[in-house]
C-alpha positions as CSV (number, residue, x, y, z in Angstrom):
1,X,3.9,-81.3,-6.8
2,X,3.4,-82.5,-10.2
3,X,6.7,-83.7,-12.3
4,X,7.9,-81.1,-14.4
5,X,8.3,-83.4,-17.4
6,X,4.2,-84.4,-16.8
7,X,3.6,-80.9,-16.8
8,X,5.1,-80.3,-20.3
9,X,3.9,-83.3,-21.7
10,X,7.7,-84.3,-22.4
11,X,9.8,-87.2,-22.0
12,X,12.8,-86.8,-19.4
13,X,15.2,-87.4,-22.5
14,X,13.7,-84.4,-24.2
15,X,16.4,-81.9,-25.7
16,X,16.1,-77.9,-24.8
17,X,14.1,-77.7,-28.6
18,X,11.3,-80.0,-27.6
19,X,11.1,-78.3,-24.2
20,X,10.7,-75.2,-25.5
21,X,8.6,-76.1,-28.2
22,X,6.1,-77.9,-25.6
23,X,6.2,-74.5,-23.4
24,X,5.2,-72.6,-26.3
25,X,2.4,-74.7,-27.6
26,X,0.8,-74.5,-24.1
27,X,1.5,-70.8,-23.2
28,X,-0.2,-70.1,-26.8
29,X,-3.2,-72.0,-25.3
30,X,-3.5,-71.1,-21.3
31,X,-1.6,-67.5,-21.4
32,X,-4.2,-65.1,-19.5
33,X,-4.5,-63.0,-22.2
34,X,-5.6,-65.8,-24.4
35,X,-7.6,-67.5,-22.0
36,X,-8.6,-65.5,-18.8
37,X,-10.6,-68.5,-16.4
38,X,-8.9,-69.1,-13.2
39,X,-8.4,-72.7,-14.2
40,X,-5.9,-71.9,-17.0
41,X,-4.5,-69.3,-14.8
42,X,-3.6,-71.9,-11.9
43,X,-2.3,-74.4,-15.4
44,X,-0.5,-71.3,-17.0
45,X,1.7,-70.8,-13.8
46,X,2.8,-74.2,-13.4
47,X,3.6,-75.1,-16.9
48,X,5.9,-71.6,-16.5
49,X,7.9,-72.3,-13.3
50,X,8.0,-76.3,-15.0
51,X,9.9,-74.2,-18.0
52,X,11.9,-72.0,-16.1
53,X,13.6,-75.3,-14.3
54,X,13.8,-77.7,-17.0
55,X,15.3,-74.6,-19.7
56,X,18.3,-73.9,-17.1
57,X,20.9,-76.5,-17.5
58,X,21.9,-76.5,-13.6
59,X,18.4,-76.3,-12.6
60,X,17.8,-79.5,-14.6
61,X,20.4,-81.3,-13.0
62,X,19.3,-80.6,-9.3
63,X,15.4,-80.9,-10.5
64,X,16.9,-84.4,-12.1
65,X,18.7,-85.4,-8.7
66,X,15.7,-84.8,-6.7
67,X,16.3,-81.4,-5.5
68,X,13.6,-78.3,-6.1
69,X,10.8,-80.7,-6.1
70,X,8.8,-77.7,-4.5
71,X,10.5,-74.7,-5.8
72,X,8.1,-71.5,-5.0
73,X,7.1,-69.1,-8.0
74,X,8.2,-66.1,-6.0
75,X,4.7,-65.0,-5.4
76,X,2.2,-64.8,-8.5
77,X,3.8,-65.8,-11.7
78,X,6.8,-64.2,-11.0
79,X,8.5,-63.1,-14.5
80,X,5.8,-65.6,-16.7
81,X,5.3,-61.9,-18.8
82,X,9.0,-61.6,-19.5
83,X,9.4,-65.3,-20.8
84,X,6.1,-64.9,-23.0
85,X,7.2,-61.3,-24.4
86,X,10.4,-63.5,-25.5
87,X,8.1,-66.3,-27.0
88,X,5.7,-64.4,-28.4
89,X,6.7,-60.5,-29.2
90,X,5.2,-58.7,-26.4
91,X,2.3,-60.7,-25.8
92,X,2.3,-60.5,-21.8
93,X,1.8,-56.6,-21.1
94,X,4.1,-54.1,-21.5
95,X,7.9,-54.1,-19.9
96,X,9.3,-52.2,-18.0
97,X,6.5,-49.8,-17.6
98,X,6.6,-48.7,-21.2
99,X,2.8,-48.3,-22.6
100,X,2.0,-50.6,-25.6
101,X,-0.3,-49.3,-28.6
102,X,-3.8,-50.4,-27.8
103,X,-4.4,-49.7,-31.5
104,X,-3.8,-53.3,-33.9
105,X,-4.7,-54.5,-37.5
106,X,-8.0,-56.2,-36.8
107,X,-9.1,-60.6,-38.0
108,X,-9.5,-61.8,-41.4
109,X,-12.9,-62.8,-41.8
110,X,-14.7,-66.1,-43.8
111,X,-17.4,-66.5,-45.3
112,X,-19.2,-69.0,-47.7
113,X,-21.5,-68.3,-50.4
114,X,-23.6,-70.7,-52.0
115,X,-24.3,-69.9,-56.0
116,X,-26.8,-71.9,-58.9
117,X,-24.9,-72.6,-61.7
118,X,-26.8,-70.1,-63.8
119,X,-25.2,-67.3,-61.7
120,X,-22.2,-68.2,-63.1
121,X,-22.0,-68.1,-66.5
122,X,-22.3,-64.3,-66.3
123,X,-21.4,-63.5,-62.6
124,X,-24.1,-62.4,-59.6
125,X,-24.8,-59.8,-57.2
126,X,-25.2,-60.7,-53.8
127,X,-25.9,-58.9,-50.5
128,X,-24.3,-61.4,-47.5
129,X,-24.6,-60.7,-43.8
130,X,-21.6,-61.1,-42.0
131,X,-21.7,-60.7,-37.7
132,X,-18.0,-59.3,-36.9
133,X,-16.5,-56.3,-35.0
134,X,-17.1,-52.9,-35.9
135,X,-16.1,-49.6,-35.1
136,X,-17.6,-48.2,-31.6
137,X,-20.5,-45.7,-32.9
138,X,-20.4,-44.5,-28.8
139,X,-16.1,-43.4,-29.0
140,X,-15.9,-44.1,-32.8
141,X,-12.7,-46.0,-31.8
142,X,-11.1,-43.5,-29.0
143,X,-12.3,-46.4,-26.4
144,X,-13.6,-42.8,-24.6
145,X,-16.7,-41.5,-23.7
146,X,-17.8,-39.0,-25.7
147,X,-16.4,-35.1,-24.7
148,X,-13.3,-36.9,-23.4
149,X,-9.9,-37.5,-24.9
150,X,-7.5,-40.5,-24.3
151,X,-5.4,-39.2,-21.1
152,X,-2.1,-41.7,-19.8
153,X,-4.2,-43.9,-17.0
154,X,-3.3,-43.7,-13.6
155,X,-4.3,-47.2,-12.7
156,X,-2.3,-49.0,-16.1
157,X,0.0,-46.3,-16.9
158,X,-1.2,-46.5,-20.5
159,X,-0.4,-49.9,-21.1
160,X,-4.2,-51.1,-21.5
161,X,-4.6,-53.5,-19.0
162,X,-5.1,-53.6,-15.4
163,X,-3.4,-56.6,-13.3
164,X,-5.4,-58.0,-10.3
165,X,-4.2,-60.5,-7.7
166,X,-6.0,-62.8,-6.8
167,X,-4.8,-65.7,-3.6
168,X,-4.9,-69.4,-4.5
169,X,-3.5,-72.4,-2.7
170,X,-0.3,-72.3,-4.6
171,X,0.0,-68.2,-4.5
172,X,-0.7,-65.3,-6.0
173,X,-2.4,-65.5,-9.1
174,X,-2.1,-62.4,-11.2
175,X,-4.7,-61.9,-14.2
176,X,-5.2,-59.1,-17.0
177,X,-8.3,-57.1,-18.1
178,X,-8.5,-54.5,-20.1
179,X,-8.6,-51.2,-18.9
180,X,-11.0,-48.5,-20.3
181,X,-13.4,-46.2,-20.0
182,X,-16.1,-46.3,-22.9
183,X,-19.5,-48.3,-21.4
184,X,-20.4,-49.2,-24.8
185,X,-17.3,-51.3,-26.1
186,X,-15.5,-51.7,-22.4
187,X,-13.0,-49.9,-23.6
188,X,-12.2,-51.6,-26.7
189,X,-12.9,-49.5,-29.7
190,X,-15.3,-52.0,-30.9
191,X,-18.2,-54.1,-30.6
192,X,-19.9,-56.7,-32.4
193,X,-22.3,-56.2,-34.8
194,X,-24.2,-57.7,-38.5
195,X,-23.4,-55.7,-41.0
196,X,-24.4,-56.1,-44.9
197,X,-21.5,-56.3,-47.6
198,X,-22.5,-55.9,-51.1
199,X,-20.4,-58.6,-53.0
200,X,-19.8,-58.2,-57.2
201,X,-19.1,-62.2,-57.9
202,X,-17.3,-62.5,-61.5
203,X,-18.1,-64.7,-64.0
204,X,-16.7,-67.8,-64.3
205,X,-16.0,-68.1,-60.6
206,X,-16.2,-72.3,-59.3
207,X,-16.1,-73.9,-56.2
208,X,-13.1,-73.5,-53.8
209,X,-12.1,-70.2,-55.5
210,X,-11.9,-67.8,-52.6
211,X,-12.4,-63.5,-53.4
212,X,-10.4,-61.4,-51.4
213,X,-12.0,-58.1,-50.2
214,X,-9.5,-56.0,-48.5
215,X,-10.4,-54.0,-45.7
216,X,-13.8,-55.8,-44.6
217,X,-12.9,-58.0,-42.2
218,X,-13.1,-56.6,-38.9
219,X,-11.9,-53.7,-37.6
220,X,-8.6,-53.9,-35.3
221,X,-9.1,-52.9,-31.6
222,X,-9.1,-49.4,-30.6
223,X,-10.3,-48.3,-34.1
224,X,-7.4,-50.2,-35.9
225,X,-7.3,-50.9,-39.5
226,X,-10.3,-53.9,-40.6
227,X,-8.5,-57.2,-41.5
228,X,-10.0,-58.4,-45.2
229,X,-13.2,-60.4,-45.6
230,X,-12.4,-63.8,-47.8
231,X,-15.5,-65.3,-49.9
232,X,-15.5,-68.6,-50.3
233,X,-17.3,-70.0,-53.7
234,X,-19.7,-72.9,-53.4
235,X,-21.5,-74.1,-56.7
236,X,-24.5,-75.8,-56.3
237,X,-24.7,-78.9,-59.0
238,X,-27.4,-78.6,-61.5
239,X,-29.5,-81.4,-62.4
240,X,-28.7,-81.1,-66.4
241,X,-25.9,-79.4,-66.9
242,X,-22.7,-80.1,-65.7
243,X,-19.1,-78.2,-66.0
244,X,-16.0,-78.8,-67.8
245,X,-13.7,-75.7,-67.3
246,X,-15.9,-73.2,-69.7
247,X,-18.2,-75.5,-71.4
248,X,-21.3,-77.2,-70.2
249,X,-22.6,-80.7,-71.2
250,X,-25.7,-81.8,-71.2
251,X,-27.6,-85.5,-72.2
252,X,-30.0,-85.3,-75.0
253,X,-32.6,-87.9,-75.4
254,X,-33.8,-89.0,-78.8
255,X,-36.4,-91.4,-80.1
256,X,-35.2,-94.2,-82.4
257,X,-37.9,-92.1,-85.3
258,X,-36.0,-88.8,-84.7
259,X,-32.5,-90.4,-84.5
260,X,-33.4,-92.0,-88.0
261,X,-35.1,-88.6,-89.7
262,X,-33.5,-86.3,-87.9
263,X,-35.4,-83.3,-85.9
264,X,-34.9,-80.0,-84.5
265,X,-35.0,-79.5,-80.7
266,X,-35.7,-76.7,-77.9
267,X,-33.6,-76.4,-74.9
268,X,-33.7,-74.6,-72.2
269,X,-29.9,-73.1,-71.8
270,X,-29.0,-71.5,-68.1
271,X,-29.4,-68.1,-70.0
272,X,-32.4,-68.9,-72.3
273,X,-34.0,-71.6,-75.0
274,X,-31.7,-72.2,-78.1
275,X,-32.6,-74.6,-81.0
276,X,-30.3,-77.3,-81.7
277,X,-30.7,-79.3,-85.3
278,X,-30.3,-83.2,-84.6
279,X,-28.9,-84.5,-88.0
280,X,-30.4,-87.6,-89.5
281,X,-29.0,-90.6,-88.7
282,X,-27.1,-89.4,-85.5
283,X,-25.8,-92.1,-82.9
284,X,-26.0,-92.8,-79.7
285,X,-22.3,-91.1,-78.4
286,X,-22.2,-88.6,-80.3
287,X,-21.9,-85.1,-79.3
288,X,-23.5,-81.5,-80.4
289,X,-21.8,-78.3,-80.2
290,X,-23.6,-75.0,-79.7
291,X,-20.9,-72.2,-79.6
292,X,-20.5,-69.6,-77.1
293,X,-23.6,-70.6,-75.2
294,X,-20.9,-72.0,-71.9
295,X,-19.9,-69.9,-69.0
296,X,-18.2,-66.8,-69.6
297,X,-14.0,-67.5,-68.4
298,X,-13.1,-65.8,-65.3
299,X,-9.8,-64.1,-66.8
300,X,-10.5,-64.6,-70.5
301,X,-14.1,-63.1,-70.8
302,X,-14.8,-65.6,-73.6
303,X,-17.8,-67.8,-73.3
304,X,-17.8,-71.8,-73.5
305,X,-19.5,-74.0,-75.9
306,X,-22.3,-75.9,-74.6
307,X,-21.9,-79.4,-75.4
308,X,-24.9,-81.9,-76.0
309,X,-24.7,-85.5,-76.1
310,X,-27.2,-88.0,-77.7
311,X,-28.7,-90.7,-76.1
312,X,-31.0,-92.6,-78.3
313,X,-34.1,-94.2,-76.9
314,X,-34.9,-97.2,-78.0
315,X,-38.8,-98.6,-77.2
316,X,-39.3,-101.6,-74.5
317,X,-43.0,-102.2,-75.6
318,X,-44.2,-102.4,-79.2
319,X,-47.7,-102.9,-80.7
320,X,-48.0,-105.9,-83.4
321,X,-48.6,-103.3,-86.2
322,X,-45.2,-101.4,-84.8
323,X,-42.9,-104.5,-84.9
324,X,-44.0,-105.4,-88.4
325,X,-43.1,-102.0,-89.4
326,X,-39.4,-102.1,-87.4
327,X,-39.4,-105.7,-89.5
328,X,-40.0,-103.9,-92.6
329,X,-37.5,-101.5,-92.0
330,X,-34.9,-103.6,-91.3
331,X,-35.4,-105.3,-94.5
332,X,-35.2,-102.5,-96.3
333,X,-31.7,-100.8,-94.7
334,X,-30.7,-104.2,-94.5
335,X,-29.0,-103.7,-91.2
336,X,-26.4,-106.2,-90.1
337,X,-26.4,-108.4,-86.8
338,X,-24.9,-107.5,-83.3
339,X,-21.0,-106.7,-83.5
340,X,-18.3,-106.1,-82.0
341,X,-17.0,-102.3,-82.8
342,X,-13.5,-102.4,-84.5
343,X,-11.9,-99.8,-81.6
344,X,-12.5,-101.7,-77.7
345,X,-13.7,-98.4,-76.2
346,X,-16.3,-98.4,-73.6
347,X,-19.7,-95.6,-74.5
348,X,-18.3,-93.6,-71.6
349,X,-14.6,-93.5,-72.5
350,X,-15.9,-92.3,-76.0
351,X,-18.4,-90.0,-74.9
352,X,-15.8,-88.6,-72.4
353,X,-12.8,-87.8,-75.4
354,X,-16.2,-86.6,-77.7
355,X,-16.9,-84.1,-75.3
356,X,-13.1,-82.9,-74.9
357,X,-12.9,-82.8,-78.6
């Protein structure tokens, strides 16, 4: 016979909180109508009479003196149902004959959706396939055949589930199926099933945000209410733009020719080209706005600025006739040597607090 405290997975100091608290986490785990194989079964009915001893005081005592090393469990589980219904709020059956509703709220249900960046800045449309329960088309939740009505059953007396014996070394070991009569759901109210939900994804949405869809999940047993369907957002990173709350930033490359005369260029926004005028004479760091061309804000319904930084390009290889030219030119602007800049700020601290405004 295995020690009582083993069984648990306590220490023999253990107070009546942690005992209970050990019963509890393994009755949640091995409870037949959690987990119906005959292993857990044969588990479930000595982690039960290891409770009943080690919860009584007295029974302690004796168990601690060395008495009721083999105490019997009466013949099956005797009573597990009535110290799980404590636990757990009527999770063994039903007590004292009384028939418990079949009929319960049905599971929340997950699901991840992967969206471009594009599909943000306005919101997107999509059609996801989810596999979950549905409502029995056979008894349309009545757990009936069809051209019958729900009747109080002889063999559970309208408490859903039939109890069977079945003999063991250590005794009678008494399991619990569900009793019903539909051939399509066994009974249930429900089977499973992919179905196609038609999702309206706001703008502005970003990843982590979950949408709550009450009353898609899956519907309850015996045609009970559905749970809710949760979406959770993924966004995909995009290889230009990136995201700062509403705005978007973006890395413009100029040449050293364009930077000095200035230029106008194309780009390719996530909802269409837009011209952007590069100013004469503009530096590496610094940063173009283009208003209201960001994501659209998921509770203000204002659009973002889309932010462009310059990079300027300067040429590894020159010709001969080139670097007279750059000679020339540097004799003419009469640019100065290397220096240090008056403010110690790194380029990418400054093109960070640029960006931010």
């Amino acid at each position: 016979m295995a020690d009582h405290y083993d069984v648990l997975g306590v220490s023999r100091e253990a107070n009546s909180d942690e005992i209970k608290k050990a019963y509890r986490k393994l009755a949640r785990k091995l409870h037949p109508d959690v987990n119906p194989s005959p292993e857990a079964a044969e588990e479930f009915k000595s982690v039960t009479h290891a409770y009943e001893v080690l919860s009584d005081s007295e029974q302690r005592r004796r168990y601690d003196m060395g008495g009721d090393q083999a105490g019997g469990f009466g013949g099956g589980f005797g009573g597990f149902g009535d110290v799980f219904e404590a636990f757990f709020g009527g999770g063994g059956g039903s007590r004292g004959g009384r028939p418990r509703s079949r009929r319960q709220q049905g599971e929340d249900a997950l699901v991840r959706v992967d969206l471009a960046l594009g599909d943000v800045v306005f919101g997107a449309h999509r059609d996801i396939d989810i596999d979950t329960a549905v409502l029995c088309e056979t008894c349309g939740g009545s757990c009936c055949q069809p051209g019958t009505e729900p009747e109080r059953c002889d063999v559970c007396g309208g408490s859903g589930h039939v109890s069977r014996q079945v003999r063991s070394l250590l005794g009678n070991v008494v399991t619990q199926q569900p009793c019903g009569s539909c051939t399509t759901c066994g009974g249930q109210g429900r089977v499973r099933s992919r179905r196609t939900v038609g999702l309206d994804i706001p703008a502005g949405v970003e990843t982590g945000l979950r949408l709550q869809m009450p009353g898609s999940g899956e519907v309850g047993p015996a045609g009970g209410p559905n749970g809710d369907l949760y979406i959770e957002i993924h966004v995909e990173p995009h290889a230009v733009f990136s995201r700062d709350g509403d705005d978007l930033l973006a890395t413009l490359e100029v040449s050293m020719t364009d930077a000095i005369l200035g230029t106008t260029a194309s780009i390719d926004g996530l909802d269409g080209a837009v011209d952007l005028e590069v100013r004469a004479g503009v530096q590496s760091g610094d940063v173009l706005k283009i208003a209201d061309r960001g994501i659209t804000g998921l509770r203000s319904k204002r659009r973002g600025d889309l932010k462009v930084a310059v990079q300027v390009v300067t040429p590894t290889k020159v010709d001969h006739k080139t670097r007279q030219l750059v000679e020339e030119l540097a004799k003419r602007t009469k640019a100065p040597g290397p220096q240090l800049a008056e403010h110690q700020q790194g380029l990418f601290s400054k093109l960070r607090d640029r960006f931010r405004g």
